[in-house]
Amino acid sequence: MFRFGALWMAVLLAVACASRPAEYAAGSYLPPTSPDTLIPQPLQLDTREGVFVLDADTRVTWQRGNKDAQGAADLLASYIDRATTQTLVTAQVPMLGPPQGGIHLTFAGADKTLGAEGYQLDIAPGRIVLRASERRGLLMGVQTIRQLLPPPGTAPADMPIALPALSIRDTPRFAWRGMHLDVCRHFMPLEFVKQYIDLLALYKFNTFHWHLTEDQGWRLHVPAYPRLTEIGAWRYGPGGRHGGFYTEADAREVVAYADARGIVVVPEIEMPGHSVAALAAYPQYSCTGGPFEVATTWGVFDDVYCAGKDETFEFLEGVLDHVLAVFPSEYIHIGGDECPKTRWKECADCQARIAAEGLADEHELQSYFIRRMETYLNARGRRLIGWDEILEGGLAPNATVMSWRSTKGGIEAARHGQDAVMTPLSHLYFDYRQSAEPGELGATYTRRTIDLERVYSFEPIPEELTPAEARHILGAQANVWTEQLKTPADVEYMVLPRMLALAEVVWSPADVRDWTAFRRRVRAHYPLFDAMGHNYRRYD
Ligand code: ACM
Ligand code: ZN
């Protein structure tokens, strides 16, 4: 049904008069989504005369014999099915060139200068062609088409859909476009994790940082250490039992779901701090031997992994063996933040390690810990990333720094010639409140509020870096800690629409950023959130 009948009739007439093919002039539906409300803004967008008309006869085709193009085509067809009442025919093309009509996805003729995630999209009255030089580029282009479709369930039944003709050349500004999710403070069900990834895809993020272990819960089943989830996944607080975990099959499903959308899952296994849940299961890897209970309050805890005992490293390497088998990501996040040195100062094993390794103090012991894990990961072809405290006591030689307390850690890493991702709590902590209004959801331990405009104002490249140093800033990411967020709906409220602002910061050229225009464009996405059944914070 038309929700805004008269308005749409006017638009339909206008479009019909412009250039729509005569046979569709009377009856195509022009969705409220439009090229000027795309988020993030493409590098280059030229609107053209006319519309492409999508109807039940439209075929989505792909370059013959190419599985990657087929995967992107299948994804696009699923979005079209959801957005319309049309059942499209997806088909293989028996030739390399685009067919006469329909929507064609291909690697042929792609502009290689647009890079691995770049794409070209041409929508003409007769056909749509999406080109990219790599799979990830096609997947990014698919999301652009998805944003031009009507929000699911909003198009009138059995009406063809009109997509405005245009030409887009697009490529991201940054290689690391991340969203994090803490599933430990409050467990988030598998189905929601996939919905979250789907939102990342919609806004062209390419990295899902999955924070899997904490003082308050261990969320990944590890076959060699079953107590991690038997004991460590559950806490018994005033509100009763809380917890949950992901099986190996669940984790693999998440990795595959993300991969099909061009997103890498970077798992985080926290060490040496934030490890009380693991120590509740295996107290022998602490300094004191325990016993411990999975934490039921928030904060930073003194009991951490013992850096003196070799058994601790054997345990963590065993855990990482499983993590590496399940997660193919180049980066493995080992945490490294907020590790008190209280126990290490009093532990004979830790002090013996300091003496044997000739370390100056407990900060260098933390550095020893991280370097040892880095050696393990590097030997298996992976890279270590950790929070900015990994700079203390000396940065591991190949490590990438996730700069959270401010951008200083990222600046220091870049000046060392090492990579960094900016996630400062000043702009990108999406667990912080969006206003100071009473009842506003979010962290209350800080007076800081981070509203949409503040996120939009974030610049990942600090002014003080030289161009050579700036190349070490891989990108930016927002973090979503869940102490205060109990449900998927709470998480949605915190990320929608702030993640749209970050999407534009990390994808679009810096000089197209325009807050006033962005505010208007964001509102055009509310009907999509509504259609997808997501909770969100309105900025009116
Ligand atoms: C952090 O917020 N502790 C990384
Ligand atoms: Zn110790």
Coordinates of C-alpha atoms and ligand atoms in Angstrom, one line a residue:
M1 CA 0.0 0.0 0.0
F2 CA 1.1 3.6 -0.6
R3 CA 1.7 5.2 2.7
F4 CA 2.0 8.6 1.1
G5 CA -0.2 8.1 -1.9
A6 CA -0.6 11.6 -3.2
L7 CA 3.0 12.5 -2.7
W8 CA 4.2 9.3 -4.6
M9 CA 1.8 9.9 -7.4
A10 CA 3.4 13.3 -7.9
V11 CA 6.9 11.8 -7.8
L12 CA 5.8 9.0 -10.2
L13 CA 4.4 11.5 -12.6
A14 CA 7.6 13.6 -12.4
V15 CA 9.7 10.6 -13.1
A16 CA 7.5 9.4 -15.9
C17 CA 7.7 12.8 -17.6
A18 CA 11.4 12.8 -17.2
S19 CA 12.5 9.7 -19.0
R20 CA 10.9 6.5 -17.8
P21 CA 10.4 4.0 -20.6
A22 CA 6.8 4.4 -21.8
E23 CA 5.5 1.0 -20.8
Y24 CA 6.3 1.7 -17.2
A25 CA 5.3 5.3 -17.0
A26 CA 2.1 4.7 -15.1
G27 CA 3.1 2.1 -12.6
S28 CA 6.6 2.0 -11.2
Y29 CA 7.3 2.7 -7.6
L30 CA 10.1 5.2 -6.9
P31 CA 11.4 4.4 -3.4
P32 CA 12.1 7.2 -0.9
T33 CA 15.7 5.9 -0.7
S34 CA 17.8 7.9 -3.2
P35 CA 21.3 8.4 -4.4
D36 CA 21.7 11.6 -2.2
T37 CA 20.9 9.7 0.9
L38 CA 23.5 7.0 0.5
I39 CA 25.7 6.5 3.6
P40 CA 28.6 6.5 3.4
Q41 CA 28.8 9.0 0.5
P42 CA 30.5 7.6 -2.5
L43 CA 33.8 9.0 -3.8
Q44 CA 32.1 10.1 -7.0
L45 CA 28.4 10.0 -7.9
D46 CA 26.8 11.3 -11.1
T47 CA 23.1 11.1 -11.5
R48 CA 21.8 10.4 -14.9
E49 CA 18.5 10.7 -16.8
G50 CA 15.9 8.0 -16.4
V51 CA 15.4 5.0 -14.2
F52 CA 16.1 1.3 -14.3
V53 CA 12.9 -0.6 -13.8
L54 CA 13.2 -3.7 -11.6
D55 CA 10.4 -6.2 -12.0
A56 CA 9.7 -9.9 -11.8
D57 CA 11.5 -10.5 -15.1
T58 CA 14.7 -8.9 -14.0
R59 CA 17.6 -11.3 -13.8
V60 CA 20.7 -10.9 -11.6
T61 CA 23.6 -12.4 -13.5
W62 CA 27.2 -12.9 -12.9
Q63 CA 30.4 -13.5 -14.8
R64 CA 30.5 -17.0 -15.9
G65 CA 32.1 -19.6 -13.7
N66 CA 33.2 -17.1 -11.1
K67 CA 32.2 -18.2 -7.6
D68 CA 33.0 -14.9 -6.0
A69 CA 30.8 -13.0 -8.4
Q70 CA 28.1 -15.6 -7.8
G71 CA 28.3 -15.1 -4.1
A72 CA 27.8 -11.3 -4.4
A73 CA 25.0 -11.9 -6.9
D74 CA 23.2 -14.3 -4.5
L75 CA 23.5 -11.7 -1.7
L76 CA 22.1 -9.0 -3.9
A77 CA 19.2 -11.2 -5.0
S78 CA 18.4 -11.9 -1.4
Y79 CA 18.2 -8.2 -0.7
I80 CA 16.0 -7.6 -3.7
D81 CA 13.7 -10.5 -2.6
R82 CA 13.4 -8.9 0.9
A83 CA 12.9 -5.4 -0.4
T84 CA 10.3 -6.2 -3.0
T85 CA 7.6 -8.7 -3.7
Q86 CA 9.4 -9.7 -6.9
T87 CA 11.0 -13.1 -7.1
L88 CA 14.0 -12.5 -9.3
V89 CA 15.6 -15.0 -11.4
T90 CA 19.3 -15.4 -10.6
A91 CA 21.2 -16.9 -13.5
Q92 CA 24.6 -17.6 -14.8
V93 CA 25.7 -15.8 -17.9
P94 CA 27.0 -17.9 -20.7
M95 CA 29.4 -15.2 -21.9
L96 CA 31.9 -12.8 -20.3
G97 CA 30.2 -9.6 -21.3
P98 CA 27.1 -8.1 -19.6
P99 CA 23.8 -9.4 -21.0
Q100 CA 21.4 -7.0 -22.6
G101 CA 19.2 -6.3 -19.6
G102 CA 19.1 -7.1 -15.9
I103 CA 21.7 -6.6 -13.2
H104 CA 25.1 -7.9 -14.0
L105 CA 28.1 -8.4 -11.6
T106 CA 31.5 -8.8 -13.1
F107 CA 35.3 -8.5 -12.6
A108 CA 35.7 -7.7 -16.3
G109 CA 36.7 -4.2 -17.2
A110 CA 37.1 -3.1 -13.5
D111 CA 39.2 0.0 -12.7
K112 CA 42.0 -1.5 -10.7
T113 CA 43.0 1.9 -9.3
L114 CA 39.9 1.7 -7.1
G115 CA 41.6 -1.0 -5.0
A116 CA 40.4 -4.2 -3.4
E117 CA 37.2 -2.7 -1.9
G118 CA 36.5 -0.3 -4.7
Y119 CA 33.7 -0.7 -7.3
Q120 CA 31.9 1.0 -10.2
L121 CA 28.1 1.0 -10.4
D122 CA 26.3 2.0 -13.5
I123 CA 22.6 2.2 -13.4
A124 CA 21.1 2.9 -16.8
P125 CA 17.5 2.7 -18.0
G126 CA 18.3 -0.7 -19.7
R127 CA 20.6 -2.4 -17.3
I128 CA 22.7 -2.2 -14.1
V129 CA 26.4 -3.2 -14.2
L130 CA 28.4 -3.6 -11.0
R131 CA 32.2 -4.0 -11.6
A132 CA 35.0 -4.5 -9.2
S133 CA 38.5 -5.9 -9.3
E134 CA 38.0 -8.1 -6.2
R135 CA 35.3 -9.9 -4.4
R136 CA 35.2 -7.4 -1.6
G137 CA 34.6 -4.6 -4.0
L138 CA 31.6 -6.3 -5.5
L139 CA 30.2 -6.9 -2.0
M140 CA 30.6 -3.2 -1.2
G141 CA 28.8 -2.3 -4.4
V142 CA 26.0 -4.7 -3.6
Q143 CA 25.4 -2.7 -0.4
T144 CA 25.1 0.5 -2.4
I145 CA 22.3 -1.1 -4.5
R146 CA 20.7 -2.4 -1.3
Q147 CA 20.5 1.2 0.0
L148 CA 18.7 2.3 -3.2
L149 CA 16.0 -0.4 -2.8
P150 CA 12.8 0.3 -0.8
P151 CA 13.0 -0.7 2.9
P152 CA 11.7 -4.3 3.2
G153 CA 7.9 -4.4 3.3
T154 CA 7.4 -0.8 2.2
A155 CA 6.9 -1.1 -1.5
P156 CA 3.4 -1.6 -2.9
A157 CA 2.8 -5.2 -3.9
D158 CA 3.4 -6.2 -7.5
M159 CA 4.6 -2.9 -8.7
P160 CA 7.9 -2.6 -10.5
I161 CA 10.6 -0.6 -8.6
A162 CA 12.3 2.4 -10.2
L163 CA 16.0 2.9 -9.5
P164 CA 17.3 6.3 -10.6
A165 CA 20.0 6.1 -13.3
L166 CA 23.5 7.0 -12.0
S167 CA 27.1 6.3 -12.2
I168 CA 29.3 5.7 -9.1
R169 CA 33.0 5.2 -8.7
D170 CA 33.8 4.4 -5.1
T171 CA 36.6 3.3 -2.8
P172 CA 37.1 3.6 0.9
R173 CA 39.4 6.1 2.6
F174 CA 40.6 3.6 5.3
A175 CA 41.3 -0.1 5.3
W176 CA 40.1 -0.7 8.9
R177 CA 36.5 0.2 9.3
G178 CA 35.5 -1.5 12.5
M179 CA 32.7 -2.0 14.9
H180 CA 33.3 -3.9 18.2
L181 CA 30.8 -5.7 20.4
D182 CA 31.3 -6.9 24.0
V183 CA 29.3 -10.1 24.3
C184 CA 30.7 -10.8 27.8
R185 CA 29.2 -8.2 30.1
H186 CA 25.9 -9.2 28.6
F187 CA 25.7 -12.2 26.4
M188 CA 24.2 -11.5 23.0
P189 CA 22.5 -14.4 21.1
L190 CA 23.9 -15.7 17.9
E191 CA 21.0 -14.4 15.8
F192 CA 21.7 -10.9 17.1
V193 CA 25.4 -11.2 16.3
K194 CA 24.5 -11.9 12.7
Q195 CA 22.0 -9.0 12.6
Y196 CA 24.8 -6.8 13.9
I197 CA 27.1 -8.0 11.2
D198 CA 24.4 -7.3 8.7
L199 CA 24.2 -3.7 9.9
L200 CA 28.0 -3.4 9.5
A201 CA 27.7 -4.7 6.0
L202 CA 24.9 -2.2 5.1
Y203 CA 27.2 0.7 6.1
K204 CA 30.4 -0.8 4.5
F205 CA 32.3 -1.7 7.6
N206 CA 34.8 -4.5 7.0
T207 CA 35.9 -5.5 10.5
F208 CA 33.9 -7.0 13.3
H209 CA 35.9 -7.0 16.6
W210 CA 34.3 -9.7 18.7
H211 CA 35.2 -9.2 22.4
L212 CA 34.8 -12.8 23.6
T213 CA 36.4 -13.0 27.0
E214 CA 36.1 -10.9 30.2
D215 CA 36.0 -11.0 34.0
Q216 CA 32.3 -11.5 33.8
G217 CA 32.1 -14.2 31.2
W218 CA 34.0 -16.4 28.7
R219 CA 32.0 -16.8 25.6
L220 CA 33.9 -19.2 23.2
H221 CA 33.8 -22.9 23.7
V222 CA 37.3 -24.3 23.6
P223 CA 37.3 -28.2 23.3
A224 CA 40.7 -28.6 25.1
Y225 CA 39.5 -26.5 28.0
P226 CA 35.8 -27.3 28.5
R227 CA 35.6 -25.6 31.9
L228 CA 36.1 -22.2 30.3
T229 CA 32.5 -22.4 29.2
E230 CA 31.1 -24.9 31.8
I231 CA 32.2 -22.6 34.6
G232 CA 33.4 -19.4 33.0
A233 CA 30.4 -18.7 30.9
W234 CA 28.0 -18.3 33.8
R235 CA 27.8 -15.8 36.7
Y236 CA 25.5 -15.8 39.7
G237 CA 24.7 -12.3 40.7
P238 CA 21.8 -10.6 42.5
G239 CA 19.7 -10.9 39.3
G240 CA 20.2 -14.7 39.2
R241 CA 22.2 -16.7 36.7
H242 CA 23.4 -14.8 33.6
G243 CA 25.5 -16.1 30.7
G244 CA 25.9 -18.1 27.5
F245 CA 28.5 -19.1 25.0
Y246 CA 29.1 -19.8 21.4
T247 CA 30.0 -23.3 20.2
E248 CA 32.6 -23.9 17.6
A249 CA 29.9 -24.3 15.0
D250 CA 28.3 -21.0 16.1
A251 CA 31.6 -19.2 15.8
R252 CA 32.2 -20.7 12.3
E253 CA 28.8 -19.6 11.3
V254 CA 29.5 -16.1 12.3
V255 CA 32.8 -16.1 10.5
A256 CA 31.1 -17.4 7.3
Y257 CA 28.2 -15.0 7.6
A258 CA 30.6 -12.1 7.9
D259 CA 32.9 -13.3 5.1
A260 CA 29.9 -13.6 2.7
R261 CA 29.5 -9.8 3.3
G262 CA 33.1 -8.8 3.0
I263 CA 33.7 -8.5 6.8
V264 CA 36.5 -10.0 8.8
V265 CA 35.9 -11.2 12.3
V266 CA 38.7 -10.3 14.6
P267 CA 38.3 -12.3 17.8
E268 CA 39.6 -10.9 21.1
I269 CA 40.9 -13.2 23.8
E270 CA 41.9 -10.9 26.7
M271 CA 45.2 -11.3 28.5
P272 CA 46.8 -10.8 30.9
G273 CA 44.0 -8.8 32.6
H274 CA 40.2 -9.0 32.4
S275 CA 40.6 -12.8 32.9
V276 CA 38.7 -13.6 36.1
A277 CA 36.1 -15.8 34.3
A278 CA 39.0 -18.0 32.9
L279 CA 40.7 -18.1 36.3
A280 CA 37.4 -19.2 37.9
A281 CA 37.6 -22.2 35.6
Y282 CA 41.4 -22.8 35.8
P283 CA 42.7 -21.0 38.9
Q284 CA 46.1 -22.7 38.5
Y285 CA 47.0 -20.0 35.9
S286 CA 46.7 -17.2 38.4
C287 CA 49.4 -16.0 40.8
T288 CA 47.6 -17.1 44.0
G289 CA 45.9 -20.3 42.9
G290 CA 42.4 -18.9 43.7
P291 CA 39.7 -19.9 44.2
F292 CA 37.8 -17.4 42.1
E293 CA 34.2 -16.8 41.0
V294 CA 33.1 -15.3 37.6
A295 CA 32.9 -11.6 38.4
T296 CA 29.4 -10.2 39.0
T297 CA 30.4 -6.5 39.3
W298 CA 32.0 -4.2 36.8
G299 CA 35.5 -2.7 36.9
V300 CA 39.1 -3.8 36.9
F301 CA 40.2 -6.8 39.0
D302 CA 43.6 -7.6 40.6
D303 CA 43.6 -11.3 39.7
V304 CA 45.1 -11.7 36.3
Y305 CA 47.1 -14.5 34.5
C306 CA 50.4 -15.3 36.2
A307 CA 53.2 -14.2 33.9
G308 CA 55.8 -16.3 35.8
K309 CA 54.4 -19.8 35.2
D310 CA 55.1 -21.5 31.9
E311 CA 51.8 -23.4 32.3
T312 CA 50.0 -20.1 31.8
F313 CA 51.5 -19.7 28.4
E314 CA 50.9 -23.3 27.4
F315 CA 47.2 -22.8 28.4
L316 CA 46.9 -19.5 26.4
E317 CA 48.7 -21.0 23.4
G318 CA 46.3 -24.0 23.5
V319 CA 43.3 -21.5 23.5
L320 CA 44.9 -19.6 20.6
D321 CA 45.4 -22.8 18.7
H322 CA 41.6 -23.3 18.7
V323 CA 41.0 -19.6 18.0
L324 CA 43.4 -19.7 14.9
A325 CA 41.6 -22.8 13.7
V326 CA 38.2 -21.1 13.8
F327 CA 39.0 -17.5 12.9
P328 CA 41.0 -17.0 9.7
S329 CA 41.6 -13.3 10.4
E330 CA 45.1 -11.8 9.8
Y331 CA 44.7 -10.0 13.2
I332 CA 44.1 -11.6 16.6
H333 CA 43.3 -9.2 19.4
I334 CA 44.9 -10.2 22.7
G335 CA 43.5 -7.3 24.8
G336 CA 46.3 -6.1 27.0
D337 CA 44.4 -3.3 28.7
E338 CA 43.8 -2.5 32.3
C339 CA 46.1 -5.1 33.9
P340 CA 46.9 -4.3 37.5
K341 CA 50.4 -5.4 38.6
T342 CA 49.3 -6.0 42.2
R343 CA 49.5 -9.8 42.1
W344 CA 52.7 -9.9 40.0
K345 CA 54.5 -7.7 42.6
E346 CA 53.8 -10.4 45.3
C347 CA 54.2 -13.5 43.2
A348 CA 57.4 -15.5 43.5
D349 CA 57.0 -16.9 40.0
C350 CA 56.4 -13.5 38.5
Q351 CA 59.4 -12.1 40.3
A352 CA 61.6 -15.0 39.2
R353 CA 60.6 -14.3 35.6
I354 CA 61.5 -10.7 36.0
A355 CA 64.9 -11.7 37.3
A356 CA 65.5 -14.4 34.8
E357 CA 64.6 -12.2 31.8
G358 CA 66.4 -9.2 33.1
L359 CA 63.3 -7.1 33.2
A360 CA 63.2 -3.7 35.0
D361 CA 59.7 -4.0 36.5
E362 CA 56.2 -5.3 36.2
H363 CA 55.5 -3.1 33.2
E364 CA 58.3 -4.8 31.3
L365 CA 56.8 -8.1 32.5
Q366 CA 53.6 -7.2 30.8
S367 CA 55.6 -6.3 27.7
Y368 CA 57.4 -9.7 27.9
F369 CA 53.9 -11.4 28.1
I370 CA 52.7 -9.6 25.0
R371 CA 55.9 -10.2 23.0
R372 CA 55.7 -13.9 23.8
M373 CA 52.2 -14.1 22.5
E374 CA 53.2 -12.1 19.5
T375 CA 56.0 -14.5 18.7
Y376 CA 53.5 -17.4 18.9
L377 CA 51.0 -15.6 16.6
N378 CA 53.6 -14.4 14.1
A379 CA 55.1 -18.0 13.8
R380 CA 51.6 -19.0 12.7
G381 CA 51.2 -16.3 10.1
R382 CA 49.0 -14.0 12.2
R383 CA 49.4 -10.5 13.5
L384 CA 48.8 -9.3 17.1
I385 CA 46.7 -6.3 17.9
G386 CA 46.1 -5.0 21.4
W387 CA 44.8 -2.0 23.4
D388 CA 47.2 0.9 23.8
E389 CA 48.6 -0.3 27.2
I390 CA 50.7 -2.7 25.1
L391 CA 53.0 0.3 24.5
E392 CA 53.9 0.3 28.2
G393 CA 57.2 -1.4 29.0
G394 CA 58.0 -1.5 25.2
L395 CA 55.9 -2.3 22.2
A396 CA 56.1 -5.8 20.7
P397 CA 58.0 -5.4 17.4
N398 CA 55.2 -6.1 14.9
A399 CA 52.2 -5.3 17.1
T400 CA 49.3 -3.0 16.0
V401 CA 47.9 -0.6 18.6
M402 CA 44.2 0.0 19.2
S403 CA 44.2 3.5 20.7
W404 CA 41.3 3.8 23.1
R405 CA 42.3 6.0 26.1
S406 CA 42.9 8.8 23.5
T407 CA 44.6 9.0 20.1
K408 CA 48.0 9.3 21.8
G409 CA 48.7 5.6 21.8
G410 CA 48.0 5.5 18.0
I411 CA 50.3 8.6 17.5
E412 CA 53.1 6.9 19.5
A413 CA 52.8 3.7 17.5
A414 CA 52.7 5.5 14.2
R415 CA 55.9 7.5 15.2
H416 CA 57.5 4.1 15.9
G417 CA 56.6 3.0 12.4
Q418 CA 53.9 0.6 13.7
D419 CA 50.3 0.4 12.7
A420 CA 47.4 1.7 14.8
V421 CA 43.6 1.8 14.8
M422 CA 41.9 4.8 16.4
T423 CA 39.0 4.0 18.8
P424 CA 39.3 6.9 21.3
L425 CA 36.7 7.0 24.1
S426 CA 36.4 10.8 23.4
H427 CA 34.4 10.1 20.2
L428 CA 34.0 6.4 19.6
Y429 CA 32.8 4.7 22.8
F430 CA 29.2 3.9 21.7
D431 CA 28.4 2.7 25.2
Y432 CA 28.5 6.3 26.3
R433 CA 25.3 8.3 26.5
Q434 CA 24.0 10.3 23.6
S435 CA 22.7 13.1 25.8
A436 CA 22.7 14.2 29.4
E437 CA 18.9 13.8 29.6
P438 CA 17.7 11.8 32.5
G439 CA 16.9 8.3 31.4
E440 CA 19.2 8.4 28.4
L441 CA 20.6 4.9 28.0
G442 CA 24.4 4.4 28.4
A443 CA 27.3 4.6 30.7
T444 CA 26.8 6.6 33.8
Y445 CA 30.3 6.3 35.2
T446 CA 31.3 9.2 32.9
R447 CA 29.8 12.6 32.5
R448 CA 30.8 12.5 28.9
T449 CA 28.1 12.3 26.2
I450 CA 28.9 11.4 22.6
D451 CA 26.2 12.5 20.2
L452 CA 25.9 12.0 16.5
E453 CA 27.6 15.3 15.7
R454 CA 30.5 14.5 17.9
V455 CA 31.1 11.1 16.2
Y456 CA 30.8 12.8 12.8
S457 CA 33.4 15.3 13.7
F458 CA 36.1 12.7 14.4
E459 CA 39.2 12.8 12.3
P460 CA 41.2 9.5 12.4
I461 CA 44.5 11.2 11.2
P462 CA 45.9 13.4 13.9
E463 CA 47.3 16.7 12.7
E464 CA 50.7 16.1 14.3
L465 CA 51.6 13.1 12.1
T466 CA 53.7 13.5 9.0
P467 CA 52.2 11.9 5.8
A468 CA 54.6 9.0 6.2
E469 CA 53.5 8.4 9.8
A470 CA 49.8 8.9 8.9
R471 CA 50.0 5.9 6.6
H472 CA 50.3 3.7 9.8
I473 CA 46.8 4.8 10.9
L474 CA 44.8 1.9 9.4
G475 CA 41.4 3.4 10.3
A476 CA 39.0 3.7 13.1
Q477 CA 36.5 1.7 15.1
A478 CA 33.7 2.2 17.6
N479 CA 33.6 0.1 20.7
V480 CA 30.3 -1.1 22.3
W481 CA 30.8 -2.3 25.9
T482 CA 27.8 -3.8 27.4
E483 CA 27.9 -3.3 31.2
Q484 CA 24.9 -1.0 30.8
L485 CA 23.4 -2.7 27.7
K486 CA 21.4 -5.7 28.6
T487 CA 19.6 -6.6 25.4
P488 CA 20.1 -6.5 21.6
A489 CA 17.6 -3.6 21.5
D490 CA 19.9 -1.6 23.9
V491 CA 22.8 -2.3 21.6
E492 CA 20.8 -1.2 18.6
Y493 CA 19.9 2.1 20.3
M494 CA 23.6 2.9 20.9
V495 CA 24.8 2.1 17.4
L496 CA 21.9 3.5 15.4
P497 CA 22.5 6.0 14.0
R498 CA 26.0 6.7 15.5
M499 CA 27.6 4.0 13.4
L500 CA 26.4 5.8 10.2
A501 CA 28.5 8.8 11.2
L502 CA 31.5 6.6 11.7
A503 CA 30.8 4.8 8.4
E504 CA 31.2 8.1 6.6
V505 CA 34.3 9.1 8.6
V506 CA 36.1 6.0 7.6
W507 CA 34.8 5.5 4.1
S508 CA 34.2 8.9 2.4
P509 CA 36.8 11.5 1.4
A510 CA 37.5 13.8 4.3
D511 CA 36.5 16.9 2.3
V512 CA 32.9 15.8 1.5
R513 CA 31.9 15.7 5.2
D514 CA 29.1 18.2 5.8
W515 CA 27.3 17.9 9.1
T516 CA 24.1 19.7 8.0
A517 CA 23.6 17.6 5.0
F518 CA 24.5 14.4 6.9
R519 CA 21.8 15.1 9.5
R520 CA 19.2 15.2 6.8
R521 CA 20.6 12.1 5.1
V522 CA 20.5 10.1 8.3
R523 CA 16.8 10.7 8.7
A524 CA 16.2 9.0 5.4
H525 CA 17.5 5.8 7.0
Y526 CA 15.0 5.7 9.8
P527 CA 12.4 3.9 7.6
L528 CA 15.0 1.3 6.9
F529 CA 15.7 0.8 10.7
D530 CA 11.9 0.6 11.2
A531 CA 11.5 -2.0 8.4
M532 CA 14.3 -4.1 9.8
G533 CA 12.7 -4.0 13.2
H534 CA 15.7 -2.3 14.9
N535 CA 15.6 0.0 17.9
Y536 CA 17.4 3.3 17.3
R537 CA 17.8 6.8 18.8
R538 CA 16.1 9.5 16.8
Y539 CA 18.0 12.7 16.2
D540 CA 15.2 15.1 15.0
Ligands
ACM1 C1 39.0 -0.6 27.2 O1 38.0 0.1 27.1 N1 39.3 -1.1 28.4 C2 39.7 -1.0 26.1
ZN2 ZN 52.5 -14.7 39.1

